[in-house]
Short mmCIF file of C-alpha atoms and ligand atoms in Angstrom, two decimals:
data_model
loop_
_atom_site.label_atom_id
_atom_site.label_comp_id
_atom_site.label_asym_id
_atom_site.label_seq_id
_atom_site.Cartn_x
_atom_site.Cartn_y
_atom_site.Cartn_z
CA UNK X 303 148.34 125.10 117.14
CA UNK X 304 145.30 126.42 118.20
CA UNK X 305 142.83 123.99 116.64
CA UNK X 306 139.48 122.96 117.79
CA UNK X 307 139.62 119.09 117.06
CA UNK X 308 135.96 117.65 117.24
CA UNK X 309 135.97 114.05 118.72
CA UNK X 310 132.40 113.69 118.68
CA UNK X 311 131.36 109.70 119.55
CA UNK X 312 128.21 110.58 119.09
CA UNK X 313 125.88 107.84 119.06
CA UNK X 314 122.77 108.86 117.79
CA UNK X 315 122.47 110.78 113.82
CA UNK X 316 119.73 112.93 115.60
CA UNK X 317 119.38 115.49 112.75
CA UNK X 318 118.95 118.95 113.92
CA UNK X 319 116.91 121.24 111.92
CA UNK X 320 115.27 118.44 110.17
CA UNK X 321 112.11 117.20 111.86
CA UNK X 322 111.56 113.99 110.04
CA UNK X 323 108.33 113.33 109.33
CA UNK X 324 106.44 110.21 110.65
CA UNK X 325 105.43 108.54 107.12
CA UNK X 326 109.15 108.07 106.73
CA UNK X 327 110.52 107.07 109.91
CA UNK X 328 109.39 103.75 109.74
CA UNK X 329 112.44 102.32 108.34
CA UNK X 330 111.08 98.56 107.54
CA UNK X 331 113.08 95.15 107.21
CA UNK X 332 112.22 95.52 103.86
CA UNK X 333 113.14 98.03 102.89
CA UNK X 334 116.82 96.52 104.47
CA UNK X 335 115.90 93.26 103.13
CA UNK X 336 115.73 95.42 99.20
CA UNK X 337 119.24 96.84 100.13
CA UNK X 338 120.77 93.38 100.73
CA UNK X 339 119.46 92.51 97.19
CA UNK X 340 120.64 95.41 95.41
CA UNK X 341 123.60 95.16 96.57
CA UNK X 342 124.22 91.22 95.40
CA UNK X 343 122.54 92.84 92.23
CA UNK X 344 124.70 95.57 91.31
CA UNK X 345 128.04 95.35 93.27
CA UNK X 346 131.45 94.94 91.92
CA UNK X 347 131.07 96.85 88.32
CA UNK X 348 132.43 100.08 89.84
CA UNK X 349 136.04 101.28 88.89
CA UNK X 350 137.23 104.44 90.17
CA UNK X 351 138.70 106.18 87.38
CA UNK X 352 140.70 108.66 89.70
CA UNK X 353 143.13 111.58 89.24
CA UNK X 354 146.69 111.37 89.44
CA UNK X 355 146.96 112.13 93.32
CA UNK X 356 143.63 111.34 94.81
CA UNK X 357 142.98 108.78 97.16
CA UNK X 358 140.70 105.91 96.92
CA UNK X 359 137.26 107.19 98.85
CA UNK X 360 135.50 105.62 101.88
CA UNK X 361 132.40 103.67 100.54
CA UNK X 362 129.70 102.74 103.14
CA UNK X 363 129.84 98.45 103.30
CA UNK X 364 125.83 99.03 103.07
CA UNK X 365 126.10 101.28 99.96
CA UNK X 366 128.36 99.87 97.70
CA UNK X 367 129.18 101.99 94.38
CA UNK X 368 127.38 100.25 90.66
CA UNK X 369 127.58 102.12 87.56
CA UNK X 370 123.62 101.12 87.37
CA UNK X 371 123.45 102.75 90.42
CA UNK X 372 125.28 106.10 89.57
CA UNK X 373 123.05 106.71 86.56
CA UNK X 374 119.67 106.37 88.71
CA UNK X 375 121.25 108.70 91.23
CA UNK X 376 122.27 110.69 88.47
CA UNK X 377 118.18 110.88 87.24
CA UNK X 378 117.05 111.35 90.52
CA UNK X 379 119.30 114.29 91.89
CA UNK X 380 118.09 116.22 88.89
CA UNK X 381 114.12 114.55 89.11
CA UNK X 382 111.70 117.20 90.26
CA UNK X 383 109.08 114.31 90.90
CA UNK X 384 111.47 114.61 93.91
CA UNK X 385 109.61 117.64 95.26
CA UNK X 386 106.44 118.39 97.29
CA UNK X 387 105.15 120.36 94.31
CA UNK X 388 107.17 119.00 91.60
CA UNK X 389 109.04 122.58 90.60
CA UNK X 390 112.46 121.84 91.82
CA UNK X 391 115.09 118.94 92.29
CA UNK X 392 118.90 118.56 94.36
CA UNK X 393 119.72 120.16 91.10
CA UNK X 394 118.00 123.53 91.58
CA UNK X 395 120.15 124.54 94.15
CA UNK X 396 123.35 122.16 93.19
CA UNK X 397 124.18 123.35 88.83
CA UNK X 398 126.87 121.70 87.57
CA UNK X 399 128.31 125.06 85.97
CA UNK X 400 128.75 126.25 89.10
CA UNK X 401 130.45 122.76 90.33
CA UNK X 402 126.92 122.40 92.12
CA UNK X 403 126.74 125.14 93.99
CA UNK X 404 124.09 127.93 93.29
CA UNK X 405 125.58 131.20 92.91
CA UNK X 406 122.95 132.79 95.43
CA UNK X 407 123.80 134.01 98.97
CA UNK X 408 120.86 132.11 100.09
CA UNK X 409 119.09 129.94 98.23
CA UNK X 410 115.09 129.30 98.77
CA UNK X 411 113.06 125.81 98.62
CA UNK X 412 109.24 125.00 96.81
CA UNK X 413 107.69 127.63 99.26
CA UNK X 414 110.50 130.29 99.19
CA UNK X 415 111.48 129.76 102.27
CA UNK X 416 114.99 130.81 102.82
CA UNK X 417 117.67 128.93 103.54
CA UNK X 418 120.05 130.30 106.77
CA UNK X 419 123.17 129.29 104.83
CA UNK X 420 124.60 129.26 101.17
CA UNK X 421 124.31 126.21 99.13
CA UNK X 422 127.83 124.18 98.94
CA UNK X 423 129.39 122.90 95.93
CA UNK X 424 128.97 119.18 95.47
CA UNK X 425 133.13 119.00 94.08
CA UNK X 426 134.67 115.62 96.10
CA UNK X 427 132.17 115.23 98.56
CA UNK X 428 132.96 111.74 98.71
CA UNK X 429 135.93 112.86 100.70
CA UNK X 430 134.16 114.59 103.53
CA UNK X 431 133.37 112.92 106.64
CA UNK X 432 131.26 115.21 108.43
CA UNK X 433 129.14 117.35 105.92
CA UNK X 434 127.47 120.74 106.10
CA UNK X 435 129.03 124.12 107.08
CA UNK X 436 128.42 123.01 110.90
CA UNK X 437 127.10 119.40 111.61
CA UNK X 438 129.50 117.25 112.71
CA UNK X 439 126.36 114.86 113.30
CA UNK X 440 126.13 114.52 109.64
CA UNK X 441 128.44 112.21 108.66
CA UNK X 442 126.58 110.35 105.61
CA UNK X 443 125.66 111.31 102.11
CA UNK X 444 122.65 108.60 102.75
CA UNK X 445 121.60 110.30 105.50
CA UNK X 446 122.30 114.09 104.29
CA UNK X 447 119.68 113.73 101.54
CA UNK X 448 116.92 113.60 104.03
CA UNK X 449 117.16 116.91 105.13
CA UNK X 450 116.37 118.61 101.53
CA UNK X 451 114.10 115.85 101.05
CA UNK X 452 112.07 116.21 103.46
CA UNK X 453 113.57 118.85 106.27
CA UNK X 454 110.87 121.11 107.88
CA UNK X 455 113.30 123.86 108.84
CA UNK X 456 114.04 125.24 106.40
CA UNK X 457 112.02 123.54 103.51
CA UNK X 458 113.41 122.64 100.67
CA UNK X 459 111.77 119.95 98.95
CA UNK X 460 109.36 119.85 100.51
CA UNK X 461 108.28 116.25 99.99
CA UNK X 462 105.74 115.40 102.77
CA UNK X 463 104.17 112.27 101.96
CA UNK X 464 104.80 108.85 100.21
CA UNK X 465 103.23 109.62 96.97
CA UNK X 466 106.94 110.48 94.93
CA UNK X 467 107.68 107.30 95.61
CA UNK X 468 104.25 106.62 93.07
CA UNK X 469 105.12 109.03 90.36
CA UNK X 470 108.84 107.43 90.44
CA UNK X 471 107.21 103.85 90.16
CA UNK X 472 104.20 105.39 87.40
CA UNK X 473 107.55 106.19 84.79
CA UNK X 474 109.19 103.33 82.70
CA UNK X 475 112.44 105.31 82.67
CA UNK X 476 112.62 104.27 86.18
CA UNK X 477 111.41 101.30 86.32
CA UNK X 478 113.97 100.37 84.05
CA UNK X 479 116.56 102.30 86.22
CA UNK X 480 115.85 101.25 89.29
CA UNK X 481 115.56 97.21 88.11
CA UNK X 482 118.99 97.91 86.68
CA UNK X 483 120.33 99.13 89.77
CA UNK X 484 118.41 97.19 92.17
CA UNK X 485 116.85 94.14 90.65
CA UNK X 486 113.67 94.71 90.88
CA UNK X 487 111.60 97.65 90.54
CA UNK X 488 108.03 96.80 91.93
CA UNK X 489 110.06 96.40 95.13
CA UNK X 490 112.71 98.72 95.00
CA UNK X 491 111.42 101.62 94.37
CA UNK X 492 111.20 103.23 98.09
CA UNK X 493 112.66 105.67 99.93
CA UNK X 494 115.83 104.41 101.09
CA UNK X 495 117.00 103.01 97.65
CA UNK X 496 116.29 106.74 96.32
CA UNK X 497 118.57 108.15 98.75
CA UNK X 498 121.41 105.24 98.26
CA UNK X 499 121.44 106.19 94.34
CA UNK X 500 121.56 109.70 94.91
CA UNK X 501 124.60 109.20 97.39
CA UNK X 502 126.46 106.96 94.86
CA UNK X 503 125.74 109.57 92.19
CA UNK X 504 127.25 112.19 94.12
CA UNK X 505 130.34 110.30 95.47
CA UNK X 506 131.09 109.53 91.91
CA UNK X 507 131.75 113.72 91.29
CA UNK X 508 135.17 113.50 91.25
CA UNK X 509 137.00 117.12 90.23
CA UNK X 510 140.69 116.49 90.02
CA UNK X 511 142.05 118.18 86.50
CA UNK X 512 141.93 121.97 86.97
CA UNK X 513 145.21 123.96 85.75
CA UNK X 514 146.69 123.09 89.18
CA UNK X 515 145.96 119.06 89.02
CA UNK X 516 147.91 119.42 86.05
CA UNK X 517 150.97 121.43 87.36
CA UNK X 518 151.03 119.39 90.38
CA UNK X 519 150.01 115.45 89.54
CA UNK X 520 150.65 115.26 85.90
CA UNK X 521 154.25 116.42 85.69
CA UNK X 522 153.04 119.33 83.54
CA UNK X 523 155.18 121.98 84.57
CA UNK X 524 154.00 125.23 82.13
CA UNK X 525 150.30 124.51 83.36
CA UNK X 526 150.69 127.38 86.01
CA UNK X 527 152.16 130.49 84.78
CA UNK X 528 154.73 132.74 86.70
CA UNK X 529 152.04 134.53 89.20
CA UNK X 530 149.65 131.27 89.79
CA UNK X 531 153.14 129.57 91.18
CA UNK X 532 154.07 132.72 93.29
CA UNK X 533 150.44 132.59 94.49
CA UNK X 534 150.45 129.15 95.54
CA UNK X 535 153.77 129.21 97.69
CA UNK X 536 152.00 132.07 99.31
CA UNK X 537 148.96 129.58 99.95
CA UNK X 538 151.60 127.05 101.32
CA UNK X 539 153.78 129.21 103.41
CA UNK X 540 153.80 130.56 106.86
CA UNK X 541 152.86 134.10 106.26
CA UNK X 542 149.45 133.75 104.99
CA UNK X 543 149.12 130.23 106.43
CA UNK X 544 145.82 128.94 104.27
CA UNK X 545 147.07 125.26 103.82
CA UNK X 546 146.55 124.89 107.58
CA UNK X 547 143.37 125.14 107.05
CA UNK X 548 142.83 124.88 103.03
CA UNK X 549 145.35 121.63 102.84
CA UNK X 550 145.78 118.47 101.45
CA UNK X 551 144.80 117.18 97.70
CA UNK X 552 140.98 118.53 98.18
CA UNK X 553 141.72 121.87 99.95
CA UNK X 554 140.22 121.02 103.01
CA UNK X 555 141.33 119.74 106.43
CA UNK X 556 138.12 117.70 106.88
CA UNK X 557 138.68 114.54 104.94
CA UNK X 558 138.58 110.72 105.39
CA UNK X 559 139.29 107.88 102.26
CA UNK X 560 140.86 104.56 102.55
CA UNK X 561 143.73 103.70 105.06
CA UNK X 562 143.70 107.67 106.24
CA UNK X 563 142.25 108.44 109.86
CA UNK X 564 139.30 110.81 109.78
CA UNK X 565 139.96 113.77 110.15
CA UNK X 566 137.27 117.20 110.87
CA UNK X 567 137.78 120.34 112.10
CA UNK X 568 135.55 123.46 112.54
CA UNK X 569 137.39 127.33 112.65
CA UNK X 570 136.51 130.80 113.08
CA UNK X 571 137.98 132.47 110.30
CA UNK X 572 136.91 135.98 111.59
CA UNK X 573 134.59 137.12 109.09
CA UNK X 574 132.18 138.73 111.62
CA UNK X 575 132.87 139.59 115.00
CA UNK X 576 131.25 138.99 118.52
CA UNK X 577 128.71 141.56 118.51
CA UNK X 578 127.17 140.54 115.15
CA UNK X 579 126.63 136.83 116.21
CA UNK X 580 125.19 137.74 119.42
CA UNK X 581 122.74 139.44 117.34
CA UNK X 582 121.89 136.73 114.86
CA UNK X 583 119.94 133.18 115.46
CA UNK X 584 121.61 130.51 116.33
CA UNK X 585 121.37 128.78 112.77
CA UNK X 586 123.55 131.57 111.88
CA UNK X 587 126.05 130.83 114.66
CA UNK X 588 127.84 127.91 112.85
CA UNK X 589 129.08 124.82 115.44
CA UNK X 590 127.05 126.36 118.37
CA UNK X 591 123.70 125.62 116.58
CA UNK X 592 124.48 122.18 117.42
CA UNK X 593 126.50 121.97 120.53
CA UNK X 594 125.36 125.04 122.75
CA UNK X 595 128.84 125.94 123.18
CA UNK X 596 129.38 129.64 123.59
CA UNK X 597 132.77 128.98 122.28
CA UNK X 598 132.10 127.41 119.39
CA UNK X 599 130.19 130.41 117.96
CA UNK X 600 130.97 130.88 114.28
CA UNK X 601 133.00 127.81 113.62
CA UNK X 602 132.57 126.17 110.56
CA UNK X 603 134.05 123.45 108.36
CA UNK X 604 136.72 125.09 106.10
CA UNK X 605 135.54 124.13 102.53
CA UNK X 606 137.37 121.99 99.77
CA UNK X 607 138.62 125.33 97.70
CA UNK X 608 138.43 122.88 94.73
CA UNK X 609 136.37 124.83 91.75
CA UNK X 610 136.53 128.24 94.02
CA UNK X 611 135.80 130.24 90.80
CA UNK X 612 132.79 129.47 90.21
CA UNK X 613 131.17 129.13 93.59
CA UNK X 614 130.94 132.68 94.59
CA UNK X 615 129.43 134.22 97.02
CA UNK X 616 132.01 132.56 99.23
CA UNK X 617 131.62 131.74 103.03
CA UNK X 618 128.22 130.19 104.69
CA UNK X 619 126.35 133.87 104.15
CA UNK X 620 127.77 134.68 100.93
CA UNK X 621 129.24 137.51 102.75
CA UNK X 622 132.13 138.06 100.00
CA UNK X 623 130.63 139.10 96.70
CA UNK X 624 131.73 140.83 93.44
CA UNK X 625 130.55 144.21 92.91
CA UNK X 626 127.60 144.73 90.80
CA UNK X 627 130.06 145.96 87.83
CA UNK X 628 131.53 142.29 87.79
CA UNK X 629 128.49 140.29 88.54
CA UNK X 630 127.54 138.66 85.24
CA UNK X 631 124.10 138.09 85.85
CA UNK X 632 123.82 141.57 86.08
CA UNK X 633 126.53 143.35 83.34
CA UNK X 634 126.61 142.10 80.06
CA UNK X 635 129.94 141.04 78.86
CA UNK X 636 131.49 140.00 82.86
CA UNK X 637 132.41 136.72 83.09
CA UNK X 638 132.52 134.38 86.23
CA UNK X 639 136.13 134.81 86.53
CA UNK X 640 135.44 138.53 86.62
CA UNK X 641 132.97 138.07 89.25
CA UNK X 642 134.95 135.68 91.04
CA UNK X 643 137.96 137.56 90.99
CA UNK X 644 136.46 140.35 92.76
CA UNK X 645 135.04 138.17 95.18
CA UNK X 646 138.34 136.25 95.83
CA UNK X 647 140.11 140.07 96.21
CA UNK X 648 138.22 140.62 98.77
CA UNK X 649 138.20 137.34 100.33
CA UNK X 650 142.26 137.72 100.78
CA UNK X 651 142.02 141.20 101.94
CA UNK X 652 139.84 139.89 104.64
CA UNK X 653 142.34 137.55 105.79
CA UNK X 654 146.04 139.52 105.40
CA UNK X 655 144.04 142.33 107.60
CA UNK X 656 143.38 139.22 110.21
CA UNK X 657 139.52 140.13 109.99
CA UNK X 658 136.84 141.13 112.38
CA UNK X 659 137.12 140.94 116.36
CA UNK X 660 135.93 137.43 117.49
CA UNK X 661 137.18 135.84 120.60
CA UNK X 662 136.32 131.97 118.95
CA UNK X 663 138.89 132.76 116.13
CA UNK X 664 141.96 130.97 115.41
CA UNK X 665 144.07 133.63 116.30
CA UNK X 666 147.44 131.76 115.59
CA UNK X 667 146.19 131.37 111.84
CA UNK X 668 143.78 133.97 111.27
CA UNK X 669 145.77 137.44 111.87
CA UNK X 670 147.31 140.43 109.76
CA UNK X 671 150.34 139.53 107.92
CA UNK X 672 152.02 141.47 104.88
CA UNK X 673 152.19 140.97 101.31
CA UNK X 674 152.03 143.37 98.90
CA UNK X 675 148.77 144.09 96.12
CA UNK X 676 150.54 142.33 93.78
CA UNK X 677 151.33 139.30 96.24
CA UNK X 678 147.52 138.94 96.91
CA UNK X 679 146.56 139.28 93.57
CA UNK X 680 149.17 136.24 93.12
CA UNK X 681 147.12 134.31 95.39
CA UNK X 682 143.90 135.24 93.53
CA UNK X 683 145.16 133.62 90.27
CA UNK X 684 146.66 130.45 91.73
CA UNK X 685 142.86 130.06 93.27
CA UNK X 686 141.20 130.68 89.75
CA UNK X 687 143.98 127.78 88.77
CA UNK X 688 141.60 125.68 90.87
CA UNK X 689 138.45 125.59 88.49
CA UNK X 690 138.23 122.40 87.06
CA UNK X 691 136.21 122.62 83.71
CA UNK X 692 136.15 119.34 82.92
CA UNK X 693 134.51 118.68 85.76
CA UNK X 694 131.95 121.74 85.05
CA UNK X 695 130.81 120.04 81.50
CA UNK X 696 131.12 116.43 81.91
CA UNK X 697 128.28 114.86 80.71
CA UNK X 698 128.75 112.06 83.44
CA UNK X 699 127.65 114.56 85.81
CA UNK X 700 125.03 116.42 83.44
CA UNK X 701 121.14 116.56 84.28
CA UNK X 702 119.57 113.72 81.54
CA UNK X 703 116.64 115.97 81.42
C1 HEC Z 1588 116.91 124.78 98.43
C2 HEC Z 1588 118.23 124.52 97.96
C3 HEC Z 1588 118.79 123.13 98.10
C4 HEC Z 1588 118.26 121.95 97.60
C5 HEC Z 1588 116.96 121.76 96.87
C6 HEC Z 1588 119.23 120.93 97.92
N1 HEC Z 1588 120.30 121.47 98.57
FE1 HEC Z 1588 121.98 120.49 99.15
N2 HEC Z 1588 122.62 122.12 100.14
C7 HEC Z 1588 121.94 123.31 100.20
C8 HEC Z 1588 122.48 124.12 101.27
C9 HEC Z 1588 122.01 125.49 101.69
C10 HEC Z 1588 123.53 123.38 101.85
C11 HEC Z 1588 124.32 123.72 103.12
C12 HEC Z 1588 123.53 123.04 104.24
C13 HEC Z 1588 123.91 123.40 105.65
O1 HEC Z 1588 124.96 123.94 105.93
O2 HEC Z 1588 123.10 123.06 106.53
C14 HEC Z 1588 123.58 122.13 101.13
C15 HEC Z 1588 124.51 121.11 101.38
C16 HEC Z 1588 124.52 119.90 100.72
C17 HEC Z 1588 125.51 118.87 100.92
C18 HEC Z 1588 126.72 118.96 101.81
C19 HEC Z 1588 127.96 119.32 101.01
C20 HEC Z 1588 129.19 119.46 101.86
O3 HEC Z 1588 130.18 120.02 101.37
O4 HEC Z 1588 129.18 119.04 103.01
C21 HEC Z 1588 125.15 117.82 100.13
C22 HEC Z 1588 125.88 116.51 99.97
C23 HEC Z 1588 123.92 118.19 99.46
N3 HEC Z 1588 123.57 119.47 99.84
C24 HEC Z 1588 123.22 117.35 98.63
C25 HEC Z 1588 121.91 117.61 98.23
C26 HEC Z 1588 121.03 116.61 97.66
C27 HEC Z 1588 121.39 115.16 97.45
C28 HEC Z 1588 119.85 117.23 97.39
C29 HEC Z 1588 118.57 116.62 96.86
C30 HEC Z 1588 118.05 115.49 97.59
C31 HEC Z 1588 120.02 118.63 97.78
N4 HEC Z 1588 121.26 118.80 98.29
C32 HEC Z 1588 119.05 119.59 97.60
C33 HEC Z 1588 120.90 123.68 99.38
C34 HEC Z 1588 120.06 122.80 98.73
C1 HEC Z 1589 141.94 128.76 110.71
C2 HEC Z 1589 141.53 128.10 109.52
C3 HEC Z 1589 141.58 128.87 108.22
C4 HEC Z 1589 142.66 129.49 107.63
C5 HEC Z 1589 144.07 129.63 108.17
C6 HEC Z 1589 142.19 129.97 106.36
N1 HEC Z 1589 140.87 129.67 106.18
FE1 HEC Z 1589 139.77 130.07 104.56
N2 HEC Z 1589 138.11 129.35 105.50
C7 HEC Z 1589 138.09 128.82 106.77
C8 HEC Z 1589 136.71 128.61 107.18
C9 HEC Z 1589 136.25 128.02 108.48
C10 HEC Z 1589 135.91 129.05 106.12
C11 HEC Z 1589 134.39 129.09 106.08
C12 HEC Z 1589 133.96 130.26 106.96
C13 HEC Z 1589 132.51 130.61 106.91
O1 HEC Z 1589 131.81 130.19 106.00
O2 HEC Z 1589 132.05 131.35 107.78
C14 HEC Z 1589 136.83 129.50 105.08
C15 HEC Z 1589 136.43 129.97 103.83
C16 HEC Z 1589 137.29 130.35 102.81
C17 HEC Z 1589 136.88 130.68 101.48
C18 HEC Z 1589 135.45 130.66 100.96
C19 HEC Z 1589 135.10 129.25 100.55
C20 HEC Z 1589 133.67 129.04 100.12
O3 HEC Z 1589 133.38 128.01 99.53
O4 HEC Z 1589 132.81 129.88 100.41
C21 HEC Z 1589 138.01 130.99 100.78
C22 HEC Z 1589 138.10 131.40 99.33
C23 HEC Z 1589 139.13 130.87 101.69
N3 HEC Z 1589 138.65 130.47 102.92
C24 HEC Z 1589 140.45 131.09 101.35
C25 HEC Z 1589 141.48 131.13 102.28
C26 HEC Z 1589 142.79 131.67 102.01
C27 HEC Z 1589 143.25 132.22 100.67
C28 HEC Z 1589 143.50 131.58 103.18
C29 HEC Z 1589 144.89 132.08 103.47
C30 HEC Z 1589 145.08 133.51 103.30
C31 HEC Z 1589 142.63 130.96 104.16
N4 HEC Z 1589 141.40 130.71 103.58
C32 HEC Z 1589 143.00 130.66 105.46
C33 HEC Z 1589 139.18 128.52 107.54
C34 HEC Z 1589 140.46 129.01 107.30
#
């Protein structure tokens, strides 16, 4: 098969497109010093309550998971104290609804700047080894949160000097958190430990009981009905060939968890062709943006499909849509399956026609094949079988504010 397998050994996490700034490069022995503490503080509580199915995830030795720790990361991903003007938070542009994605195209940071690609959901990120639509640099969750935090290109939280790191230590709600998680708050609260509780927080979102969880893992065999069955051999089978791409128990090639070699892949799927990216900048042009490689123009990671109903507008530019007349922010009485629906119509239309004219698609996996209207729309339902709403409402995962 005609993958592209990324070995990258790279050895530095140089982040592209985030130009750290100096106040917070100077990572001290301290503040190393406060994560030895924190973890002889808060390790060992941590039981992963997982789905029928799922894997144990890969936790960093330096990060270890605390329920203390969860619940500050829980605060802070939804703290706009966390912001250069104190207006938005992780959670602005990641709403639990929407299984932490946005529902925007493109969403914009504190100055409106806008982003060059669509806001991901959040659904078993713990899972993901490399994470963005294209940086295979980014291989933390600890790391990750510095680009929104304080990324100059775009900007999205714009947080530009040290003083968040005062308001956080000026509340008693976190200096309680924070000496629950870590000890001690005088101390603790800094910049790295902020991060580290946001990252535990967002490994714990675990989404593993939608209609098809139960069909699949928990031996409930009328969970699926007739069509969502049909439509998920088609997702397995070698005419529409998805799972290639779409497989495994988070609907994603890219994954890593315990005893399981890491595994990450970028793809053309073909939604635009040549001449369109040689008209767009290069933070539009997916893997090349960070290797320079003509070839890899317009590769991305294949998302987890997990919770695909309510993530529309799908792909990095939102370029699949429902039409205005399903779009329930804009018609009363549409729903998000309605919208997404639409969306996900269109979305398999793209691929059975085998999509646009790119010479970096996967041409083995991404060409026409036929199935009938009522095959697709098959396919359509056994994706909506993939929204997990337990996951949507949990108040585990809910903002506290
Ligand atoms: C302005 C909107 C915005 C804000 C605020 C924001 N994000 Fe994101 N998030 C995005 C976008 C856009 C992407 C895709 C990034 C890319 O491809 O470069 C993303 C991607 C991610 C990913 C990668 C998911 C994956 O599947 O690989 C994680 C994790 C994440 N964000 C966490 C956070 C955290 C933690 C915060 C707060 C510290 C945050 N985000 C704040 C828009 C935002
Ligand atoms: C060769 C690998 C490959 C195959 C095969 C493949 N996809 Fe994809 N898929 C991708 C990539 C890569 C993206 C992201 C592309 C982008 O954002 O530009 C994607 C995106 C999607 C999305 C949007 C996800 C989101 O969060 O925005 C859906 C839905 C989807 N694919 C469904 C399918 C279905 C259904 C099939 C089978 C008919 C399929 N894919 C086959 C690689 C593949």
């Amino acid at each position: 098969m005609n993958f592209t397998k990324l070995r990258i050994f790279l050895l530095s996490v140089l982040m592209t497109g985030c130009n750290v700034l100096p106040f917070q490069k100077k990572e001290s022995n301290d503040n190393l010093m406060l994560a030895a503490l924190g973890i002889l503080a808060s390790a060992s509580d941590w039981v992963w309550d997982l789905p029928p199915g799922f894997p144990v995830p890969n936790v960093p030795a330096e990060n270890p998971m605390s329920k203390a720790k969860v619940e500050l990361g829980r605060h802070l991903f939804n703290e706009k104290a966390l912001s250069g003007n104190d207006t938005m938070s992780c959670g602005s542009c990641h709403i639990q609804s929407l299984a932490f994605a946005d529902g925007k195209d493109f969403p914009s940071g504190i100055t409106s700047e806008v982003h060059p690609r669509n806001s991901q959901h959040l659904s078993n990120v713990a899972y993901l080894p490399r994470l963005t639509w294209n940086n295979p640099r980014m291989t933390s969750l600890e790391v990750q949160a510095r680009v929104p935090m304080f990324g100059e290109n775009p900007i999205e939280l714009g947080i530009s000097s040290n003083s968040f790191i005062d308001k956080l230590k000026s509340k008693e709600l976190y200096r309680t958190l924070f000496t629950n998680a870590y000890g001690n708050a005088d101390a603790a609260v800094n910049e790295q430990n902020v991060r580290f509780a946001i990252a535990s927080f967002q490994r714990s979102m675990i989404s593993g009981n939608s209609k098809y969880d139960q069909y699949a893992f928990r031996n409930n065999k009328s969970a699926l009905n007739a069509s969502e069955i049909r439509g998920l051999n088609l997702f397995n089978g070698e005419v529409a060939e998805c799972f290639h791409c779409h497989g495994g128990f988070n609907f994603t090639d890219t994954s890593f968890h315990g005893g399981s070699p890491e595994e990450f892949f970028y793809h053309s799927n073909g939604i635009h062709d040549d001449a369109y990216y040689a008209g767009v900048p290069s933070n539009k042009r997916g893997l090349y943006d960070l290797t320079g490689i003509a070839s890899d123009t317009g590769k991305f990671r294949a998302p987890s499909l997990r919770n695909i109903g309510v993530t529309y507008p799908y792909m990095h530019d939102g370029s699949f849509m429902c039409d205005n007349a399903n779009n329930p922010n804009i018609t009363i009485g549409k729903t998000k399956t309605d919208c997404a629906r639409d969306a996900l119509t269109k979305v398999v239309d793209h691929y059975r026609s085998g999509g646009q004219n790119h010479s970096a698609k996967d041409s083995t996996l991404i060409r026409a094949f036929t199935i009938t209207n009522s095959q697709r729309d098959d396919m359509v339902n056994f994706l909506l079988s993939l929204t997990d709403e337990e996951f949507l409402t949990n108040p585990k995962f809910a903002s506290p504010f």
